[in-house]
Coordinates of C-alpha atoms and ligand atoms in Angstrom, one line a residue:
X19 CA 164.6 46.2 116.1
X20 CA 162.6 43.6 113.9
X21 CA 159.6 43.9 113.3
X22 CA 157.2 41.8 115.4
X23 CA 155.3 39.7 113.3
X24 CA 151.7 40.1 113.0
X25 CA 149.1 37.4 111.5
X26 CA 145.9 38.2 110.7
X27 CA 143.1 35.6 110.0
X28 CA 139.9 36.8 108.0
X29 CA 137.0 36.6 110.0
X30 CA 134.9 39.6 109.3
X31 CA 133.2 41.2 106.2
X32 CA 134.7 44.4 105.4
X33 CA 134.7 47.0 104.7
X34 CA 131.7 47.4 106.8
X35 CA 129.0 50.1 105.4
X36 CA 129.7 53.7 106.4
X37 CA 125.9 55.0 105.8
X38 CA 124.5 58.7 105.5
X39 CA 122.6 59.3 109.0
X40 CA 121.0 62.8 107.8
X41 CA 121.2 65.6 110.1
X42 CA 121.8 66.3 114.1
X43 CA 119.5 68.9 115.9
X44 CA 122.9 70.8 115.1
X45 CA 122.6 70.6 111.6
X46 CA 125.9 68.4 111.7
X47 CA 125.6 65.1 109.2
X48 CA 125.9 61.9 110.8
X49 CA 127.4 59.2 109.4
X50 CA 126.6 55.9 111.0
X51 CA 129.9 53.2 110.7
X52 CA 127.8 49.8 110.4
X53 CA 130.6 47.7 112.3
X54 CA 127.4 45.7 113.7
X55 CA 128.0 44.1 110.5
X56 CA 131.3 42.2 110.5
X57 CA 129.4 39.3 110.3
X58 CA 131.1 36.8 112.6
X59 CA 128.7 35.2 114.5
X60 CA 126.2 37.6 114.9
X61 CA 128.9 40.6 114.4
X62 CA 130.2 43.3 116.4
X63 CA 133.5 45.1 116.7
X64 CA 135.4 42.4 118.2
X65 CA 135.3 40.6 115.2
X66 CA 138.2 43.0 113.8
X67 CA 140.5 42.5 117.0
X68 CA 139.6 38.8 116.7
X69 CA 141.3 38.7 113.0
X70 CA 144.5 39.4 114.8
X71 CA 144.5 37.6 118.0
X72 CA 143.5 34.5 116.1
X73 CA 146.4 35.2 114.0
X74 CA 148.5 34.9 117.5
X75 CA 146.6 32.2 118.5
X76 CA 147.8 30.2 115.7
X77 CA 151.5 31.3 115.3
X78 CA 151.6 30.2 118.5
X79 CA 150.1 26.9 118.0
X80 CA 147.3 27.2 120.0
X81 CA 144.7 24.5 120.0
X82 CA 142.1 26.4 122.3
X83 CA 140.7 29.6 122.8
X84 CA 139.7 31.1 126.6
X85 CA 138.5 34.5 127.4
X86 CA 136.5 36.0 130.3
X87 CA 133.8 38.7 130.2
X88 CA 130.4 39.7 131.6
X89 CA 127.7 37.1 131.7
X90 CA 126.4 38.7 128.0
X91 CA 129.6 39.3 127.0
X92 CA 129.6 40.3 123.2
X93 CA 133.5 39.4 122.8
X94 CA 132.7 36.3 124.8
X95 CA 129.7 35.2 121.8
X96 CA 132.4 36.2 119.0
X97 CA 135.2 34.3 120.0
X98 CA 133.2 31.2 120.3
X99 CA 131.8 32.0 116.7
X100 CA 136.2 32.3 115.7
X101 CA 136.9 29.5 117.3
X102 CA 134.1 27.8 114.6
X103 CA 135.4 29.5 111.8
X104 CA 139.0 28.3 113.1
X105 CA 138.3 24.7 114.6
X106 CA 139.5 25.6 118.2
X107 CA 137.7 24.9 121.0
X108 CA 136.3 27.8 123.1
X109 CA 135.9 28.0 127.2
X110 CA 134.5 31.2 128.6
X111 CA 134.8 32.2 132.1
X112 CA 131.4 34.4 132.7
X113 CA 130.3 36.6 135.2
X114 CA 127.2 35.4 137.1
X115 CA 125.3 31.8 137.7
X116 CA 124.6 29.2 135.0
X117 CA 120.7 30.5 134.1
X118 CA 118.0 27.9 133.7
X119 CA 117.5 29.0 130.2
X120 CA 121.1 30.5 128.0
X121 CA 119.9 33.5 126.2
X122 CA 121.3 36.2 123.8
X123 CA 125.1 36.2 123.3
X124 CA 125.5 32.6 125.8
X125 CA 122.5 31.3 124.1
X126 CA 124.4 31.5 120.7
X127 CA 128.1 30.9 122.7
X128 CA 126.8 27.3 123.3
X129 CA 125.6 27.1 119.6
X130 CA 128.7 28.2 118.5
X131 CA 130.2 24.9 120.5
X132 CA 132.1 27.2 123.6
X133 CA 132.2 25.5 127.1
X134 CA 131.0 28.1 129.0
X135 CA 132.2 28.2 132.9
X136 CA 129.7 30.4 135.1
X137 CA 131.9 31.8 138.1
X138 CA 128.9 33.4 139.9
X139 CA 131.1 36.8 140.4
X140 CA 129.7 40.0 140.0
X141 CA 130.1 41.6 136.0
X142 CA 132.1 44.4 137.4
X143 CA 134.5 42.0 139.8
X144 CA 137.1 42.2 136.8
X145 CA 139.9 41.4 139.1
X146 CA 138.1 37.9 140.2
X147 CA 136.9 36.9 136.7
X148 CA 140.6 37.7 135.2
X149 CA 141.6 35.5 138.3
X150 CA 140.0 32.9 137.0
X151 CA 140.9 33.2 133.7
X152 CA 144.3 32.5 134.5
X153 CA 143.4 29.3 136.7
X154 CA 142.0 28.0 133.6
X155 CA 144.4 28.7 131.7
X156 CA 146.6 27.3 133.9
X157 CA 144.4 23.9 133.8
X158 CA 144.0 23.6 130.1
X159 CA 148.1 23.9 130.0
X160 CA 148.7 21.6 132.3
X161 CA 146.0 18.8 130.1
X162 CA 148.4 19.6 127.1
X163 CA 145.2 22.0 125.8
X164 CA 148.0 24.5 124.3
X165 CA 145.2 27.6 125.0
X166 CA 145.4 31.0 123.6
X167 CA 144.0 32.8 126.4
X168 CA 142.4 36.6 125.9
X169 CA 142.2 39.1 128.4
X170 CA 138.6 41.0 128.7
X171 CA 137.1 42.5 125.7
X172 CA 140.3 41.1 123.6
X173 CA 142.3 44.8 124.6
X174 CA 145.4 43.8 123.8
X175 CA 147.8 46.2 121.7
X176 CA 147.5 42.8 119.5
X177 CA 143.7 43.1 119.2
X178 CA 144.2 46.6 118.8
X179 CA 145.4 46.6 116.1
X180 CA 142.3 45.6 114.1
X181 CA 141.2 49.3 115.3
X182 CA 143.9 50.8 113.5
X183 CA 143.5 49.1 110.4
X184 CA 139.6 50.2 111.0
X185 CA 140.8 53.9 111.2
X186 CA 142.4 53.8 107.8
X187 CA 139.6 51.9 106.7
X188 CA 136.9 55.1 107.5
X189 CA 139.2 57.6 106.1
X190 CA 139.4 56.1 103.0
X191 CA 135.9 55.4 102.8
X192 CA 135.2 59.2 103.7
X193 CA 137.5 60.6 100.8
X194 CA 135.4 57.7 98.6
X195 CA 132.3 59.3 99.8
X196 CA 133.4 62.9 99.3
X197 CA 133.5 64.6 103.3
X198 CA 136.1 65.2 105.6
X199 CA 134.8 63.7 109.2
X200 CA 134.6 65.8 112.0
X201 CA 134.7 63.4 114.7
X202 CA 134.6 59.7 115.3
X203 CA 132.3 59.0 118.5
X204 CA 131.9 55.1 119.8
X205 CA 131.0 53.3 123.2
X206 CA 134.8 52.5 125.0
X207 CA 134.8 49.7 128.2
X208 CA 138.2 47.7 127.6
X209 CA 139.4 50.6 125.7
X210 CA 141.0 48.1 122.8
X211 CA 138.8 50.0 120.4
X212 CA 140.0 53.1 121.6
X213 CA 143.6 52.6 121.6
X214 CA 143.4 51.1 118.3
X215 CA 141.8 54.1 116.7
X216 CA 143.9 56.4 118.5
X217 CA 147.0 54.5 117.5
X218 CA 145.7 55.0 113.5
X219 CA 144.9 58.5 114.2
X220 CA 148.8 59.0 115.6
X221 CA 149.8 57.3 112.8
X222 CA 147.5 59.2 110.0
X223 CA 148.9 62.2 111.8
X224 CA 152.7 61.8 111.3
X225 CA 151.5 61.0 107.7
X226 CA 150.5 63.7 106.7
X227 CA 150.2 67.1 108.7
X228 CA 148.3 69.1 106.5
X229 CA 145.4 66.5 106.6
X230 CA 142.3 67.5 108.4
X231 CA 141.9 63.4 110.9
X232 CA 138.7 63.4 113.3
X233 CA 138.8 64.3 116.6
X234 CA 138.1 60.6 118.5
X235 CA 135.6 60.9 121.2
X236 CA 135.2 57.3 123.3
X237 CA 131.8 57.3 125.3
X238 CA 132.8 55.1 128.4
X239 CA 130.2 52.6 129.6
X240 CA 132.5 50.6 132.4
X241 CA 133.7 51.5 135.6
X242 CA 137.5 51.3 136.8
X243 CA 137.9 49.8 134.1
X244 CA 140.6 51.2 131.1
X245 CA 138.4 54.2 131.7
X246 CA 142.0 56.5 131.9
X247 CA 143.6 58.6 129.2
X248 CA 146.9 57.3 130.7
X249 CA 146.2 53.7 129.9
X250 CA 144.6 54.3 126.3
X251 CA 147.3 56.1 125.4
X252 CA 149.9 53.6 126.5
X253 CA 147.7 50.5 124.9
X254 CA 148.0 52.7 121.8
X255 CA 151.9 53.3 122.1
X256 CA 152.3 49.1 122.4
X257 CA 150.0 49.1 119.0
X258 CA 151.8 51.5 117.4
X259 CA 155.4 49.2 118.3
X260 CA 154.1 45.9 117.1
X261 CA 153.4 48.1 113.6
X262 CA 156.7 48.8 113.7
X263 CA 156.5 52.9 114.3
X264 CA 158.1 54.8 116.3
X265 CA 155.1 57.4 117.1
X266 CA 153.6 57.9 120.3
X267 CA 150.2 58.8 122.0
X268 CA 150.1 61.0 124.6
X269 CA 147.0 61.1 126.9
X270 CA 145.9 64.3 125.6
X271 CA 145.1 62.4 122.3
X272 CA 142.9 60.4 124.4
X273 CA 138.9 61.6 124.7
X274 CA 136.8 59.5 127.3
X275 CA 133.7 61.2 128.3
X276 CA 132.1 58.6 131.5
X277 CA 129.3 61.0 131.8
X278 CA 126.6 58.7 129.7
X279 CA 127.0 55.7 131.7
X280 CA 124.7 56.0 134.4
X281 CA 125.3 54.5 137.9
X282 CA 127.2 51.6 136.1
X283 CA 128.0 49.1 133.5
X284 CA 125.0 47.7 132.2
X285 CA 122.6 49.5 134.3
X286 CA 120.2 51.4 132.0
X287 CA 120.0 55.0 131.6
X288 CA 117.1 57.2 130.2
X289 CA 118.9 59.0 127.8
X290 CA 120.3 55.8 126.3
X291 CA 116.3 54.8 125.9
X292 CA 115.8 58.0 124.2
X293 CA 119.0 57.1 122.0
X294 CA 117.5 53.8 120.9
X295 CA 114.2 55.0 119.9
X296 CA 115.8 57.7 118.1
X297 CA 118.1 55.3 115.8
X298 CA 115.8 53.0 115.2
X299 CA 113.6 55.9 113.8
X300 CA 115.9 57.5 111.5
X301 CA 118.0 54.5 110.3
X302 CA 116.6 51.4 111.9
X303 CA 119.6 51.0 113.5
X304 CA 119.2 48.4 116.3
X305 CA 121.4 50.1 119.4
X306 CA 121.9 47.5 123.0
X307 CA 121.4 49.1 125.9
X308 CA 124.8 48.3 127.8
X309 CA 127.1 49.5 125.0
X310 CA 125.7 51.0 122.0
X311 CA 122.9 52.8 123.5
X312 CA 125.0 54.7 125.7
X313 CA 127.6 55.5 123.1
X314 CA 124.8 56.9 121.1
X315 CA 123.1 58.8 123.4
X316 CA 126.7 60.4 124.1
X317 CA 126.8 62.0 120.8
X318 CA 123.7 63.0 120.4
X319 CA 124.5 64.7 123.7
X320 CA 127.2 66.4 122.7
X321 CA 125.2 67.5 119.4
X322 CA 122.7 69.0 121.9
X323 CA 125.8 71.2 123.7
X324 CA 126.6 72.9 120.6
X325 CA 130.2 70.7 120.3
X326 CA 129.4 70.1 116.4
X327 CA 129.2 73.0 113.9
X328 CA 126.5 72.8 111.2
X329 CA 127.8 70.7 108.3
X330 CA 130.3 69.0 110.0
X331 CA 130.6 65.4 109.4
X332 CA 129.9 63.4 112.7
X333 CA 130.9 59.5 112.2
X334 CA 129.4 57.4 115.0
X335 CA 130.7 53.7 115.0
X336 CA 128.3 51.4 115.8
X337 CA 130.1 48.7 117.2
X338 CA 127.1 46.1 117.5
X339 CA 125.5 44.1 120.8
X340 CA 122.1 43.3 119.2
X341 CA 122.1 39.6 120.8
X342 CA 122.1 41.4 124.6
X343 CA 118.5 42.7 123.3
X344 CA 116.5 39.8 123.7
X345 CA 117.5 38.8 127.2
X346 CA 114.3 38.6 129.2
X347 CA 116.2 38.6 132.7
Ligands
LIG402 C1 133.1 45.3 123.6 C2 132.1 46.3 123.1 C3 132.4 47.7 123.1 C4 133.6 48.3 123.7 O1 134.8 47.9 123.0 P1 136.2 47.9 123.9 O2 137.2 47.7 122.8 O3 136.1 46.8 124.9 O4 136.3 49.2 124.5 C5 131.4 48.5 122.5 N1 130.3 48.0 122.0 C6 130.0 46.7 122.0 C7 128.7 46.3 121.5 C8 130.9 45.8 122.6 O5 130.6 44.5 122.6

């Protein structure tokens, strides 16, 4: 079989920083992955998955962009900014009311020229806001609008793959900087991330045996939600076919630990506070408290139960959310 053909469209600035953290409590070194920097629009890791669903978007003529997500939806603010960068108009279908005042990630959405389309359904009523998706989508293709519509948080094997270019991207930027990394810990909610860096681990793997490759831990911040092994695994598998291998996931490859995310998506948790504080102590790294925060506080969690030796090499990918931070309501 052929090889699908992939397009990629550069939107971000990498490689992004991979920066010394010191030590855990553990005596472990973290290493902090600074992919709050891609620099589209604020930055953020969808910037990387963008690169390649623009890159469909345009093979397949598209003239628009739509996507759905939560009402301060960081993949929501990024496409708007690609559909700048790449003259398309944007429409996102958000969770939630129109507010009196846009702040944050819809704030900067509107600056970045998106329509934005308020559904008033709840942030975790995926099925509804998805619904919706595909009504406008429908709409715009009906006008002649030729849309290239995304599904939440851009998880697509497609968008995926910008997570396993990113995994090739670390471990070449660990054997630049002289360690071997331990483990790779990062936030996971539509799991595109994930499956991405699972699909370069797979691949990294088959490479070369003998290699030492992180253990991948996701920290899941999202309900019902991609929040299985199973459908990591097989979002991985569908990356790992458009790159034209024949290597597969298995669930086992696939780490989700849901314990840091409190009663739900978004809602705030005291160990994610504690998180915060701490990063923005040691490194002045700004964490959000619906992805980042919780992702965070995950590893230092697992730090505090003994799960990395002293001196091992602890990468935590940062995967941005700063504009969420100055929402006052
Ligand atoms: C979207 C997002 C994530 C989760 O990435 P997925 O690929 O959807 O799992 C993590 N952190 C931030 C800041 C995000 O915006």
């Amino acid at each position: 079989m052929a090889q699908p053909k992939i397009t990629r469209v550069t939107l971000a600035t990498l490689p992004t920083p991979l920066e010394s953290g010191g030590k855990l409590q553990s005596g472990a070194n973290l290493w902090v992955k600074r992919d709050d920097l891609t620099g589209l629009g604020v930055g953020g890791n969808k910037a990387r998955k963008l690169e390649f669903l623009c890159g469909e978007a345009l093979d397949n003529d598209a003239i628009c962009l739509v996507t759905v997500g939560a009402a301060q939806s960081n993949h929501c603010r990024m496409t708007a900014a690609a559909g700048a960068r790449l003259n398309l108009a944007t429409h996102l279908v958000l969770s939630g009311a129109k507010p009196k005042r846009l702040e944050g990630n819809q704030m900067l959405a509107a600056m970045f020229g998106a329509q934005l389309h308020h559904t008033g359904f709840e942030a975790n009523d995926w099925k509804n806001l998805e619904t919706a998706r595909a009504e406008l989508t429908k709409d715009l293709i009906r006008d002649g609008q030729r849309p290239h519509s995304i599904p939440i948080g851009g998880s697509t094997a497609v968008g995926a793959i910008g997570y396993a270019v990113a995994f090739d991207e670390i471990i070449a930027q660990c054997e630049t900087q002289k360690f071997v990394a331990d483990a790779i810990v990062f936030t996971t909610s539509s799991g595109g991330t994930h499956a991405g860096l699972i699909a370069g681990l797979v691949r990294a793997r088959a490479k070369d045996p003998q290699k030492v490759l992180p253990k991948v831990i996701g920290i899941g911040v999202a309900k019902g939600f991609a929040l299985s092994a199973e459908s990591v695994a097989e979002l991985a598998n569908e990356t790992l076919a458009l790159l034209g291998e024949t290597l597969r996931a298995t669930p086992d490859d696939v780490i989700i630990d849901p314990s840091y995310m409190g009663s739900d998506y978004a809602v705030p948790t005291q160990a994610a506070t504690e998180a915060t504080t701490w990063a923005a102590h040691r490194g002045a790294w700004v964490l959000d408290p619906v992805y980042s925060a919780k992702g965070f506080s995950g590893l230092l969690g697992h730090d505090a139960q003994g799960e990395f030796a002293t001196d091992s090499n602890i990468i935590f990918i940062h995967t941005g959310g700063l504009p969420s931070l100055f929402v006052t309501h």
